[in-house]
mmCIF file of C-alpha atoms in Angstrom:
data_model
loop_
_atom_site.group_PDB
_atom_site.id
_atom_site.type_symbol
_atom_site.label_atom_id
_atom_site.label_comp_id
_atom_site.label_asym_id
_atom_site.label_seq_id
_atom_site.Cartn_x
_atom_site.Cartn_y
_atom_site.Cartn_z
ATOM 1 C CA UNK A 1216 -116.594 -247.920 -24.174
ATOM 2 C CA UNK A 1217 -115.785 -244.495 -23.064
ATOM 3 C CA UNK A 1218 -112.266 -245.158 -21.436
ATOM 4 C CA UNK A 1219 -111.597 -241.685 -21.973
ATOM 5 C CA UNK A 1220 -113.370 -240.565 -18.583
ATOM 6 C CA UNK A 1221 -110.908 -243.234 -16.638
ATOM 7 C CA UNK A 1222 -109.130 -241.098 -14.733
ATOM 8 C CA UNK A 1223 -108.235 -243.757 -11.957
ATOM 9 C CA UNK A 1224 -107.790 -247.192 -12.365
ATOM 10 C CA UNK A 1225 -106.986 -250.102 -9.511
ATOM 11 C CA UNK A 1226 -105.817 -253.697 -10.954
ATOM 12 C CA UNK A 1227 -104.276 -254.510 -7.601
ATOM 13 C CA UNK A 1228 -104.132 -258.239 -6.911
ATOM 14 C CA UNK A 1229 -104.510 -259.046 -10.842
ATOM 15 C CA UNK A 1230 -101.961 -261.791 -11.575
ATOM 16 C CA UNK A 1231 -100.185 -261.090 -14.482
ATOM 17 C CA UNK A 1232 -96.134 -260.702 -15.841
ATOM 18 C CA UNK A 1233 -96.767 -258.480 -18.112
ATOM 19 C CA UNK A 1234 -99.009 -255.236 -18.846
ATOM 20 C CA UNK A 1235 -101.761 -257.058 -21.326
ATOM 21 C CA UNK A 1236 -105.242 -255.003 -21.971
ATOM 22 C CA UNK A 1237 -103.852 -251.225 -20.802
ATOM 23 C CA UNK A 1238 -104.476 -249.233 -24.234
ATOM 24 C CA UNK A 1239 -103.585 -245.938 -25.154
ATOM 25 C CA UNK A 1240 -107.701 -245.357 -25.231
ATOM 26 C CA UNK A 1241 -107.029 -244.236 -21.423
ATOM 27 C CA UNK A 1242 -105.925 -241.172 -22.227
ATOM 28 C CA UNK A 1243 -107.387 -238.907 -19.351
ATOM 29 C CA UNK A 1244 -105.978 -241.625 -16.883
ATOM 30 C CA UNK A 1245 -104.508 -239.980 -13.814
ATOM 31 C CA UNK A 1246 -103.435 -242.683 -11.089
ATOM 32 C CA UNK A 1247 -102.931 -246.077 -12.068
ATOM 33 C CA UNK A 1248 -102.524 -248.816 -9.406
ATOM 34 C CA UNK A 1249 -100.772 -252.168 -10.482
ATOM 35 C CA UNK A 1250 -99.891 -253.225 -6.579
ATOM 36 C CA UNK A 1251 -98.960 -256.631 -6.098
ATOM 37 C CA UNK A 1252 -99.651 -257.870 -9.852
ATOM 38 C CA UNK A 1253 -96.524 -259.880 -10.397
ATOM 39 C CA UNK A 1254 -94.914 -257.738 -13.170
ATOM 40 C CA UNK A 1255 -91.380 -258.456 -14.308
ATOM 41 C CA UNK A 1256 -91.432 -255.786 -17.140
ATOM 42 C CA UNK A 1257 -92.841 -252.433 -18.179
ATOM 43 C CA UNK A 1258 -93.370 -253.854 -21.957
ATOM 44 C CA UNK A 1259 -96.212 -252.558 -23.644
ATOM 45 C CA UNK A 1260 -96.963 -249.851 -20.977
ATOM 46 C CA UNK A 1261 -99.389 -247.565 -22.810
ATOM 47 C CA UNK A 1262 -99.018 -244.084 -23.906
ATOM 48 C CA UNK A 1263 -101.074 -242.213 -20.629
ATOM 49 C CA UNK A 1264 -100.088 -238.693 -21.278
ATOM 50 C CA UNK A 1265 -102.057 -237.622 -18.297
ATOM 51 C CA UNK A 1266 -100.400 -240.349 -15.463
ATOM 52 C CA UNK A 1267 -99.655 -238.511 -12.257
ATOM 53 C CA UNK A 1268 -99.253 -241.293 -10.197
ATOM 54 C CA UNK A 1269 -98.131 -244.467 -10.426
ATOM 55 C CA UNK A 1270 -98.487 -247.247 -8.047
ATOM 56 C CA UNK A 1271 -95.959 -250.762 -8.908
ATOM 57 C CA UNK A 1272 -95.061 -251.900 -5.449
ATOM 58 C CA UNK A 1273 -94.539 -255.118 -4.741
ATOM 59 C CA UNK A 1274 -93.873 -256.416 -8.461
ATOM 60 C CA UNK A 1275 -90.316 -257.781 -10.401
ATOM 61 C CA UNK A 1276 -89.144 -255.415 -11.932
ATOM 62 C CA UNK A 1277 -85.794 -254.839 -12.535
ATOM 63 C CA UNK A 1278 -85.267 -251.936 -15.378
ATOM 64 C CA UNK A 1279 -86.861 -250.495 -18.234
ATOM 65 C CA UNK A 1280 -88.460 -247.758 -16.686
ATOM 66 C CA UNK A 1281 -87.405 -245.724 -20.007
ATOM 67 C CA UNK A 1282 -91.106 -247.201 -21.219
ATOM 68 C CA UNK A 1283 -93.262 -244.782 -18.485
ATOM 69 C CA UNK A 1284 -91.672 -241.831 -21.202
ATOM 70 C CA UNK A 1285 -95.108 -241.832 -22.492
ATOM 71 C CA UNK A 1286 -96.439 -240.530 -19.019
ATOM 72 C CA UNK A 1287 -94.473 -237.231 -18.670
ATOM 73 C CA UNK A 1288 -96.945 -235.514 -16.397
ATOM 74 C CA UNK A 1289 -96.110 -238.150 -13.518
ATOM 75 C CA UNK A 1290 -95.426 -236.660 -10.169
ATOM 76 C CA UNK A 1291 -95.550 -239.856 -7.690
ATOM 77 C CA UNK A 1292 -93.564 -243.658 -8.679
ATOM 78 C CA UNK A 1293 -94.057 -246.551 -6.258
ATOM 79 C CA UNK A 1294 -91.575 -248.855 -7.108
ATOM 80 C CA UNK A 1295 -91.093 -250.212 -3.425
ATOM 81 C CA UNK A 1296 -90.638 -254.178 -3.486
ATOM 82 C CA UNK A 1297 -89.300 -254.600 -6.425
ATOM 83 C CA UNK A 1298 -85.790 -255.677 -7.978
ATOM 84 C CA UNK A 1299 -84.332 -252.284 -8.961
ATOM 85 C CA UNK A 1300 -80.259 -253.295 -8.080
ATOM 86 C CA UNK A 1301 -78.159 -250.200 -9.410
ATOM 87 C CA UNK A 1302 -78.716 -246.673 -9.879
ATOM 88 C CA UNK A 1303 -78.219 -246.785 -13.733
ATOM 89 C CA UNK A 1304 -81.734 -248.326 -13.669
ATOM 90 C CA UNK A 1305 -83.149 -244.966 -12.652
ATOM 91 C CA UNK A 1306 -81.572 -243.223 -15.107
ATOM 92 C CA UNK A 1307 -84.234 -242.803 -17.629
ATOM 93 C CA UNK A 1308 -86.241 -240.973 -14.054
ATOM 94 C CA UNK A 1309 -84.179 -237.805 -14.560
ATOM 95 C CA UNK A 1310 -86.440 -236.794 -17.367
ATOM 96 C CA UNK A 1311 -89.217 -236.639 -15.793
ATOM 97 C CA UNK A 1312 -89.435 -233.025 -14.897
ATOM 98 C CA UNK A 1313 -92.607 -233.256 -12.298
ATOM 99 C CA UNK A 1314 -91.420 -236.597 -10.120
ATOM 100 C CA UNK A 1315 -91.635 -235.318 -6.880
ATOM 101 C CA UNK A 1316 -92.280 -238.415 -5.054
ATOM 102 C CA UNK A 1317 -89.985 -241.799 -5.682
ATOM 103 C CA UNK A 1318 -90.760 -244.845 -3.555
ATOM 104 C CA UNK A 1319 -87.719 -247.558 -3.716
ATOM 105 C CA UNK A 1320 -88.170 -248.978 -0.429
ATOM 106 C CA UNK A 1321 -87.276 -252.819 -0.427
ATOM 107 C CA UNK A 1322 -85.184 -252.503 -3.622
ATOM 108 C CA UNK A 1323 -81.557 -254.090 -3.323
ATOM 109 C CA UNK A 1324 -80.282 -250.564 -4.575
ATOM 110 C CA UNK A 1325 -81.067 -248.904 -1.297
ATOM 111 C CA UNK A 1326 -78.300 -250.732 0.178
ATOM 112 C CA UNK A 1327 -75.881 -248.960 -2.004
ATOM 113 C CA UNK A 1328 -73.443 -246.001 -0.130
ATOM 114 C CA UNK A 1329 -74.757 -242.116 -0.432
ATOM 115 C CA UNK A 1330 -77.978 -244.162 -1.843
ATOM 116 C CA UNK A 1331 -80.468 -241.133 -0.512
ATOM 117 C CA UNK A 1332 -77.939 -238.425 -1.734
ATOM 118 C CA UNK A 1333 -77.113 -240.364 -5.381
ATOM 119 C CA UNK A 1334 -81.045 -240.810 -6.375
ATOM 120 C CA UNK A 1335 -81.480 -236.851 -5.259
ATOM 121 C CA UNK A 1336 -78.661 -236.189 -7.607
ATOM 122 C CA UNK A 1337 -79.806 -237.835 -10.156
ATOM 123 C CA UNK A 1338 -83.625 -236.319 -10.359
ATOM 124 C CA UNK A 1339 -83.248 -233.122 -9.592
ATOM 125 C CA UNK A 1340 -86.995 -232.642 -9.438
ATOM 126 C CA UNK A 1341 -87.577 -235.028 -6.702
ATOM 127 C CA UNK A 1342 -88.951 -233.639 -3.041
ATOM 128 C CA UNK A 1343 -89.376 -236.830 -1.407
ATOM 129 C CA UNK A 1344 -87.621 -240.441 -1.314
ATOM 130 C CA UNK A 1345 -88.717 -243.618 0.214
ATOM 131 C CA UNK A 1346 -91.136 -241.646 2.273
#
């Protein structure tokens, strides 16, 4: 298969806890969709060194967003809908040096005081929040 001329991919809908069949072969991938999958954990997110946007609404996860590393070119994270409770979660965000878009809408960490103002802080690259 030529998966290197993937450069957008849409598994919305496909059941599944965990990432299973996402290789590093996609390596000219530029939007990935995993919308409403069921996810509770990043493990075994590929190496997709050309990800700009990234699409995880609506899943369960809670952390280990140091595993999208491999994707330093992203610009856009949907995480809306998910179970993201702190700030320290986010953490490993800050070193991505192109996120210019973060979606956290319908995350229990919105809830928290100076939440807008904190996440801003945090990623200094970021233009836009929840919006």
């Amino acid at each position: 298969m030529f998966l290197f001329q993937v450069f957008d991919l849409n598994l919305d809908n496909c059941r599944s806890t965990s990432i299973v069949g996402l290789t590093d072969e996609f390596t000219n991938l530029e939007t990935l969709s995993l919308i409403n999958v069921g996810l509770t954990s990043l493990k075994g997110f590929p190496k997709l060194p050309n990800l700009k946007k990234l699409e995880l609404s609506d899943n369960r996860i809670s952390g280990g967003l140091n595993l999208l590393q491999t994707s330093p070119k992203l610009t856009h994270l949907n995480l809306s809908g998910n179970k993201i409770k702190d700030l320290a979660t986010l953490e490993p965000l800050k070193e991505f040096k192109n996120l210019k878009n973060l979606d956290l809408f319908n995350n229990e960490a919105t809830s928290i005081d100076n939440y807008r103002e904190k996440v801003f802080n945090l990623i200094p690259s970021l233009k836009y929040l929840d919006g």
